[in-house]
Structures are given as structure tokens and as C-alpha cells.
Coordinates of C-alpha atoms in Angstrom, one line a residue:
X16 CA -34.5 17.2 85.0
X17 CA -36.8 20.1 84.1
X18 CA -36.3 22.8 81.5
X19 CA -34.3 26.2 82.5
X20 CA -37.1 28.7 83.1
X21 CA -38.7 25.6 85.4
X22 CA -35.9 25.2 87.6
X23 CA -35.5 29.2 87.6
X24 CA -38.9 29.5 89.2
X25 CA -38.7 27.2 91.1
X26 CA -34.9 28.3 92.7
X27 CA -37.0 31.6 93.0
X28 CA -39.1 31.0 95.8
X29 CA -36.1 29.7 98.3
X30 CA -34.5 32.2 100.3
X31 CA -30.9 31.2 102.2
X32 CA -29.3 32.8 104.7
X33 CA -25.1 32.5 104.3
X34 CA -22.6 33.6 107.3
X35 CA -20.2 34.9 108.2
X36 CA -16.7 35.9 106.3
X37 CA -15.8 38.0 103.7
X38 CA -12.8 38.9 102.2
X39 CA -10.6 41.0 100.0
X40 CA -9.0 38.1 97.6
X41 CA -6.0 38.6 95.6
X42 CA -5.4 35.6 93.5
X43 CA -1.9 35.2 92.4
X44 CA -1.2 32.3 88.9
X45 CA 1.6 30.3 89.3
X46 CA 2.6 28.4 86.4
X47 CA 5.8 26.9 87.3
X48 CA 6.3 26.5 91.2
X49 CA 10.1 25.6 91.0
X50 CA 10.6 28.7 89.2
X51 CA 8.4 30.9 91.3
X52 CA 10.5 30.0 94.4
X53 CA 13.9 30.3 92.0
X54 CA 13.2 33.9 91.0
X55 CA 12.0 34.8 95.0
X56 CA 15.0 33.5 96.4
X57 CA 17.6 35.0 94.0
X58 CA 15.8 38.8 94.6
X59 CA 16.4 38.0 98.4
X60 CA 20.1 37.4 98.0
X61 CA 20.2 41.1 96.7
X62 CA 17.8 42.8 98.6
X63 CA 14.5 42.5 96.8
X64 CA 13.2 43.9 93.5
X65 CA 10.2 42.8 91.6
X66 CA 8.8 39.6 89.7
X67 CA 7.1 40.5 86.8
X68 CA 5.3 38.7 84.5
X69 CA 2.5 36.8 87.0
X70 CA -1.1 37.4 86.2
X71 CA -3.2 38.5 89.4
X72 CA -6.4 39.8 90.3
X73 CA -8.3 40.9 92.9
X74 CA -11.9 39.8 93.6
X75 CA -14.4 40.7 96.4
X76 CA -14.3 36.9 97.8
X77 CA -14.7 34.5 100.8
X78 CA -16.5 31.2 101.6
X79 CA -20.0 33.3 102.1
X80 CA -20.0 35.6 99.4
X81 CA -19.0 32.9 96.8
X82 CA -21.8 30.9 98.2
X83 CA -24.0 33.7 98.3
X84 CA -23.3 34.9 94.2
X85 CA -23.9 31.3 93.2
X86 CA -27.4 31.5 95.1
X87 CA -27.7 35.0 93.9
X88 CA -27.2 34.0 90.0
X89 CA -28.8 31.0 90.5
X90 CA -32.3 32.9 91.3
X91 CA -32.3 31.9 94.7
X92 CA -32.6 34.7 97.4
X93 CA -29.7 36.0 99.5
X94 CA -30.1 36.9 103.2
X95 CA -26.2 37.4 103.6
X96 CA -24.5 38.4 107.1
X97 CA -20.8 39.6 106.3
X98 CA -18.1 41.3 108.8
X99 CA -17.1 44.3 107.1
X100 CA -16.4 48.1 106.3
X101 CA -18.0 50.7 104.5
X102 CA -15.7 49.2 101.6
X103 CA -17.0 46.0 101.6
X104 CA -20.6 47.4 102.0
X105 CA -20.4 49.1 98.7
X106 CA -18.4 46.1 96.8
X107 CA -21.2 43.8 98.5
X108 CA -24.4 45.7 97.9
X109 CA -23.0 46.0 94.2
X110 CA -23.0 42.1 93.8
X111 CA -26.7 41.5 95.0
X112 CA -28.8 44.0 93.3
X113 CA -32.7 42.6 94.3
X114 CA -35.5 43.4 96.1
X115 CA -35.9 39.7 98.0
X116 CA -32.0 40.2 99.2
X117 CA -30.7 41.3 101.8
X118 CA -27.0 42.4 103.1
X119 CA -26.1 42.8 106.2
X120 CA -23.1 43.8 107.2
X121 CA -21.7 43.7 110.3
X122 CA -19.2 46.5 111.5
X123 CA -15.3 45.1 111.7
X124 CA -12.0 44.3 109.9
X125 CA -12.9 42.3 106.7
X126 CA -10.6 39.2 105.7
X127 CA -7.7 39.6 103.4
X128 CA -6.3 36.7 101.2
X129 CA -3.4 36.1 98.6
X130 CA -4.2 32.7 97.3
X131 CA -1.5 31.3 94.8
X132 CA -3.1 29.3 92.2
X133 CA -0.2 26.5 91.6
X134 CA -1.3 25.2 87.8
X135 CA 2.1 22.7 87.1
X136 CA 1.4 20.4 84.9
X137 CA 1.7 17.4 87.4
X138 CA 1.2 19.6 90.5
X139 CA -2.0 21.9 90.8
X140 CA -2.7 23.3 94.2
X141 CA -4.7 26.3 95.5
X142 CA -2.8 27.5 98.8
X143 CA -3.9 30.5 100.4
X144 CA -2.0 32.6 102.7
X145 CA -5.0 34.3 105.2
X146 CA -5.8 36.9 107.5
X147 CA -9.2 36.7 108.9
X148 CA -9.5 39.8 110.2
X149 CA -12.5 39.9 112.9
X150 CA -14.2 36.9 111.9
X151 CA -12.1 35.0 114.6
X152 CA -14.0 36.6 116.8
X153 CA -17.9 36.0 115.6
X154 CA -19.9 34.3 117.4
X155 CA -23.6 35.3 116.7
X156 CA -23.7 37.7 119.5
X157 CA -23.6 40.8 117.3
X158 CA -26.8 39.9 115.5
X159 CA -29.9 41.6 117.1
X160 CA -33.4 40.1 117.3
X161 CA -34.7 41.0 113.8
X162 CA -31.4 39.7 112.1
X163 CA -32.4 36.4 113.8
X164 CA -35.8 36.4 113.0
X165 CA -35.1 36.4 109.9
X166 CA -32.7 34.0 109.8
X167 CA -34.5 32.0 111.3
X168 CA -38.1 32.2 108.8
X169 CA -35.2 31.1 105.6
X170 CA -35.2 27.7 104.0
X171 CA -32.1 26.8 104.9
X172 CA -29.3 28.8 107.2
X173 CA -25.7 28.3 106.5
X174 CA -22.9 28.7 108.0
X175 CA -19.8 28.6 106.1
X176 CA -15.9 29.2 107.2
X177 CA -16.0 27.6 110.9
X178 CA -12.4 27.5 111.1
X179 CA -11.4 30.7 111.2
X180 CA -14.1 31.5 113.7
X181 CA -12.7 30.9 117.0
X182 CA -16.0 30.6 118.9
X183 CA -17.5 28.9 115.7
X184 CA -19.0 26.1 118.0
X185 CA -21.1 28.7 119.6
X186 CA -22.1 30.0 116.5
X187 CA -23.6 26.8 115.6
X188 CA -25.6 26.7 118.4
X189 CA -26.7 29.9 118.7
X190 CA -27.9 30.2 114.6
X191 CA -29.0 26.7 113.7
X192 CA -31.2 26.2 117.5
X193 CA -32.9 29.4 116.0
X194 CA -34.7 27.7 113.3
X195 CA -38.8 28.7 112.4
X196 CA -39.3 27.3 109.5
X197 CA -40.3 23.3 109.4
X198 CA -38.9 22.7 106.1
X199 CA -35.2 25.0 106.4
X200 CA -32.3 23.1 107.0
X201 CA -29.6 24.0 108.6
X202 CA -25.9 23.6 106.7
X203 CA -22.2 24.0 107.8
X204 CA -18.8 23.9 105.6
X205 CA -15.7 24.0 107.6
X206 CA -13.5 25.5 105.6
X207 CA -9.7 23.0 106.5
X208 CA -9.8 22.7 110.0
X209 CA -6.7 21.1 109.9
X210 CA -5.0 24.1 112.2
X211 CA -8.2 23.6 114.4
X212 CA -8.2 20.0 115.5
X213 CA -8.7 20.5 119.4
X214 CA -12.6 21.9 118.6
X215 CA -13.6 18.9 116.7
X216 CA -14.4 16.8 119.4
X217 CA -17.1 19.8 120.6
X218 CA -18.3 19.8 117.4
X219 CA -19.3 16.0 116.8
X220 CA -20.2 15.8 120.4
X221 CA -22.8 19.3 119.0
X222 CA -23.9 17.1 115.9
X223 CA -24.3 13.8 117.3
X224 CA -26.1 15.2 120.6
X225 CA -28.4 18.4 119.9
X226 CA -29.3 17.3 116.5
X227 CA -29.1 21.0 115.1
X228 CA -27.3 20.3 112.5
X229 CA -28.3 18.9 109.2
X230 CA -25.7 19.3 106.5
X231 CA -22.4 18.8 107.3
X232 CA -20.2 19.2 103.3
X233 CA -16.9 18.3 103.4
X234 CA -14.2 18.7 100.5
X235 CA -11.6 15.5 100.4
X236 CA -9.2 17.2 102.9
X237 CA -12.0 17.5 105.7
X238 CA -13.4 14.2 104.8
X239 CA -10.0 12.9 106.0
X240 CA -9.2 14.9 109.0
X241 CA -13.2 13.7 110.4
X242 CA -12.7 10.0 109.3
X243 CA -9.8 9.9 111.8
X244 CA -11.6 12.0 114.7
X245 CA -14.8 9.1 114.5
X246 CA -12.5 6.2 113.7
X247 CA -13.2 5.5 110.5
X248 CA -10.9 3.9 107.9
X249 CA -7.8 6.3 106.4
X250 CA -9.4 8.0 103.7
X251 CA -6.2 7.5 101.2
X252 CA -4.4 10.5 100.0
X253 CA -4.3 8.8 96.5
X254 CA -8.0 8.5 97.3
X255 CA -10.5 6.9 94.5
X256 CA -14.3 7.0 93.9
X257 CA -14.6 4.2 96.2
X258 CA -12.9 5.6 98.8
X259 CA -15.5 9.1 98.7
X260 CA -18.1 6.5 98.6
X261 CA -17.3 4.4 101.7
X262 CA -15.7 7.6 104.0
X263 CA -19.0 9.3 102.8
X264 CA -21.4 6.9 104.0
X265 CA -19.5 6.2 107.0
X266 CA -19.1 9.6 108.2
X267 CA -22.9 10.2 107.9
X268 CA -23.8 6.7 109.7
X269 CA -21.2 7.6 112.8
X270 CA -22.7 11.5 113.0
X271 CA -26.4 11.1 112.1
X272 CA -26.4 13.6 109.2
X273 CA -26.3 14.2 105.8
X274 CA -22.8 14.4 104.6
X275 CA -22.1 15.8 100.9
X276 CA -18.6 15.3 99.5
X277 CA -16.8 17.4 96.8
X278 CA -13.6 16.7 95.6
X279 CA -11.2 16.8 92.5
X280 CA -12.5 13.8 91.2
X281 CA -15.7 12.7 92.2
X282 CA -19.2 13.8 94.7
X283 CA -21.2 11.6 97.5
X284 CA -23.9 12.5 99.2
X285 CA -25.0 9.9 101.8
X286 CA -27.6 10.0 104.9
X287 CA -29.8 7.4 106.6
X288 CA -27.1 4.2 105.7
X289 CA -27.8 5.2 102.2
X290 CA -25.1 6.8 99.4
X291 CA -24.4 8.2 96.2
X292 CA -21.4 8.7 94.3
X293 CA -21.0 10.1 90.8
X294 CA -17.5 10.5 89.2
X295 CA -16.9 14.8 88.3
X296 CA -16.7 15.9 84.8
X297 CA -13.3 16.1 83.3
X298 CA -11.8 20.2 82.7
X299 CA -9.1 22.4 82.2
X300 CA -9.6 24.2 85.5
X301 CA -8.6 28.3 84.9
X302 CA -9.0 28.6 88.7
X303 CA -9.2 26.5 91.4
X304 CA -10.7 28.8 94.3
X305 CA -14.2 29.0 95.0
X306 CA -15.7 25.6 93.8
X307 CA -16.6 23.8 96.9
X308 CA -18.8 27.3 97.4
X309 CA -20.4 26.9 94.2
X310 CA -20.8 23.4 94.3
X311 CA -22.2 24.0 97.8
X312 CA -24.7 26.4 96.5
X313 CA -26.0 24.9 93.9
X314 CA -26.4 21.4 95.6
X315 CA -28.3 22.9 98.5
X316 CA -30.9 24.8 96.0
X317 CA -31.4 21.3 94.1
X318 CA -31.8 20.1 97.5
X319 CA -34.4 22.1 98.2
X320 CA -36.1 21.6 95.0
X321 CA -36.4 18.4 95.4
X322 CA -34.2 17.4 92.3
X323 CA -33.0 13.3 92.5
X324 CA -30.2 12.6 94.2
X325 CA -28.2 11.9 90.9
X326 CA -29.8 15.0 88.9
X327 CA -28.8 17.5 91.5
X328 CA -25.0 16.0 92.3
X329 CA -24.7 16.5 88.5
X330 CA -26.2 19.8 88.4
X331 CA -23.9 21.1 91.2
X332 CA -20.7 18.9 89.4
X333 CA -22.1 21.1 86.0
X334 CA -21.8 24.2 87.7
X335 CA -18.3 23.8 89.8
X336 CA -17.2 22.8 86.1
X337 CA -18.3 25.3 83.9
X338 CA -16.7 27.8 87.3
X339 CA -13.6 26.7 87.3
X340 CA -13.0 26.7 83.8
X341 CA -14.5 30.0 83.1
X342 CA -11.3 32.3 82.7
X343 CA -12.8 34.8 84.7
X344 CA -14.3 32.0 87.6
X345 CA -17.8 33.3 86.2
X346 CA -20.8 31.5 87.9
X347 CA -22.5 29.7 84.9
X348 CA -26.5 30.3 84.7
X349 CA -29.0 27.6 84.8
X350 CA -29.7 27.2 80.9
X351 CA -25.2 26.8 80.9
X352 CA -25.3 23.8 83.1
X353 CA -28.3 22.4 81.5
X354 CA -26.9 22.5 78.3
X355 CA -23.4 21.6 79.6
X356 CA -24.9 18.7 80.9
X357 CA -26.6 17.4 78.0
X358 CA -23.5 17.8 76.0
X359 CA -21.9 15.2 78.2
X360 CA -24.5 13.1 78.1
X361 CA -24.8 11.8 81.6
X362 CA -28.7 12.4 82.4

């Protein structure tokens, strides 16, 4: 792997367009969940009355922007499109201060999260309670001409948070058909479909017939959910390496793509019948919300750079460590992971 200030120069001539959510995250620590519920349930008996003693914040957050500040600090270039308000234009702008990015925000109702981070010591769990605002109702329509010029002249388009986006399919279509640039590749992340199982079957039939879609990442929950739609094996919920490895490599043989899986314990990246699989480093996570964007992130610009398959699932396994330990879910910089890596030894 190359030094810090090579990789940094290198990141710096990629520019990567991320769509479409944003929201306003408040994140909610939950250190015990049985006493959590307890102390809720006995201040409903009389009426209400507050809980103290939880630690929270609040965070300007989402799938894209969390993608988009990993690419940002990373030294990649951000071409970011975000549903917002003048609010969110302010909080965004703040976060991507550089002449080679660019925000663009498109006028709407932002998303609003509480996400309880569940750390028990046999039970940790990041569930989120959403409203998605007017994402649901995106479809690539409200972008004029020059947005999609420019979109289409980046190194790699993304589209992040299909879920919530009702006409998401269409989205697809309309952004990743759009492509100029011969080398850009063209990413999705679905965000737990789960609640959205009826548009699945339009979506493979999308990836498996028009071919527009290059990337498909997938954390353990939606490597599941698509192993059943294709008729793959159960992936196990008491899933091991091997079983990322296999539902990996499977997935990517029945949909013709590239599929990268992040999870918990372990990363895969397979594509043309071939596969990689690397265990993930070992941490004391301070949150769990956000790493499948940052691994994202930083995987695609190691894609781009041309890293080795194993050096770039480690740099992106680095950096979703060092993030989710970080007390205050700081993105690590480049010389971080390097030496975070080293320390462990692995390359």
C-alpha cells in the first residue's frame, strides 16, 4: 500500500457524485435495554415525566452525507444532491468547504431520525425510528440538465438510501443510464429494504437486464433478504465468514455485478465467479450508526485507485474501525488508517 500523501493525491483527482437523503439525526445511548423500557413504562402508568441521565446528540446525518464526509475527508471530491431547507443548506455547505465540491440542494422536507444506539453487553443493536420526509417522493425528475451533466462527467455516481425512496427504481434508471464518463461506475446501497420487498423483483429484473448498475453493497441484513429473492442458500442469522463468502459470490454470479459485503464481523467483495473475504478488525464500537457509509466510501475511492482487492477491503475495514470507535463517530484521515493498519499487522 502506498504512503499517506500518495494515496491523498491520488483520492484527489476522483470526483463522486452521492444522492439523495439527508437528515436531522438524533442519536439516543442506551446502555441497558431492559431498563430503558422499565423506566418508560412506569412514567406511562402516571402520566409521563422525564428520563434523565441518557447521553444524546444530534448530528447533521443520513446515508448520503455520511458517505459524502468520508469522501470529503478522505480528499476525494463531493458532487452531493440532498433534499432539503435553508437549514440543511447552511449545516451542509458548512461540512464541505472546497472549491472542487459541490452541494446541491434540492428544495423539500429533510429526514428526521432518533436512532437508539442499544450497547448491552450481549445485545448491541442500532434501531432507528425514521421519517423521511420528501425523499419518498424523489425520483430524479427535479434535477435539471446541468445537475445531470454533471453527474454524469463524475467517476462514479451513487445512489444511496433506495428504500425510503418510493420511486427509487426509477431513480436508478434515470441517474445511472446517464453516465459520460468511460471509467465512472455507477453504485447503489439500499439502505434495509426489508419493509420494501414488493420492488425487489423490479430491481434485479433492472440489474440483471439493462446492465446499469455496477455496485450493488449490501450490509449482512440485505445480503439475506436478496439471497432469498434469487434463491440462494439462507444466509444464517448466526452467520460466519464462510457464510459472507459463499452469499457474496453467489449473489454476484446470479445478478452479474459486483457485490461488496459489510457486516459486524467480516467484508467480501466478489464479481466475475471470483471472491474475497477478510475477517473485520476487533473494537469497542462508541457508535454503531454510519459505518456501512464510511466503509462504502472508502472502499469505492480504493476502488477507484486501483488499490488490491485485499489492501482496499482493509483500508475500508481500517476506517469503519477507527469510526465507530471514535467517541465522537469522527471520520479517521488517511495517515489514521494507515497507521491503524500497520499496528495490526495485517498488510
Amino acid at each position: 500500500m502506498n504512503s499517506s500523501s500518495e494515496i491523498n493525491k491520488t483520492f484527489k483527482e476522483f470526483t463522486v457524485s452521492i444522492m439523495p437523503d439527508v437528515f436531522i439525526d438524533r442519536f439516543l445511548k442506551i446502555e441497558s435495554l431492559e431498563k430503558f423500557t422499565s423506566e418508560i413504562y412506569e412514567k406511562s402508568k402516571v402520566g409521563g415525566g422525564s428520563i434523565r441521565g441518557y447521553r444524546q446528540r444530534d448530528i447533521i446525518g443520513g446515508n448520503a452525507i455520511n458517505f459524502a464526509k468520508t469522501i470529503f475527508k478522505l480528499g476525494g471530491n463531493v458532487n452531493l444532491f440532498v433534499i432539503g431547507n435553508e437549514f440543511i443548506k447552511r449545516e451542509t455547505e458548512s461540512l464541505f468547504r472546497s472549491e472542487k465540491s459541490n452541494i446541491n440542494i434540492i428544495e423539500g422536507r429533510p429526514g428526521y431520525t432518533t436512532a437508539l444506539e442499544i450497547q448491552n453487553k450481549n445485545n448491541k443493536a442500532n434501531i432507528m425510528f425514521s421519517d423521511v420526509g420528501d425523499l419518498k417522493k424523489f425520483n430524479g425528475d427535479e434535477l435539471d440538465n446541468e445537475e445531470l451533466e454533471n453527474i454524469a462527467e463524475s467517476n462514479a455516481s451513487v445512489i444511496v438510501n433506495w428504500s425510503s425512496i418510493n420511486e427509487g427504481n426509477k431513480l436508478i434508471k434515470r441517474i445511472f443510464s446517464n453516465s459520460k464518463n468511460a471509467n465512472s461506475v455507477n453504485f447503489l446501497d439500499l439502505a434495509d429494504p426489508k419493509s420494501v420487498t414488493s420492488r425487489i423483483p423490479e430491481l434485479i429484473t433492472i440489474i440483471k437486464k439493462q446492465k446499469i448498475v455496477d455496485i450493488l453493497s449490501v450490509n449482512e441484513n440485505e445480503l439475506r433478504i436478496l439471497s432469498e429473492h434469487v434463491g440462494i442458500s439462507n444466509f444464517p442469522i448466526d452467520y460466519k465468514l464462510s457464510d459472507i463468502e459463499y452469499n457474496t459470490l453467489e449473489l454476484s454470479k446470479e445478478l452479474g455485478i459486483q457485490i461488496e459485503s459489510h457486516t459486524p464481523i467480516g467484508a467480501s467483495t466478489a464479481s466475475e465467479n471470483e471472491v474475497y473475504c477478510c475477517k473485520a478488525f476487533e473494537v469497542n464500537p462508541n457508535s454503531l450508526t454510519g459505518a456501512g457509509d464510511v466503509w462504502n466510501a472508502a472502499n469505492l475511492l480504493s476502488m477507484l485507485s486501483k488499490f488490491s482487492i485485499k489492501d482496499r477491503i482493509y483500508f475500508a475495514n481500517a476506517c469503519a474501525a477507527l469510526y465507530i470507535s471514535n467517541i465522537d463517530s469522527e471520520i479517521p484521515s488517511i495517515g489514521k488508517i494507515l497507521e491503524y493498519i500497520e499496528s495490526k499487522k495485517t498488510i
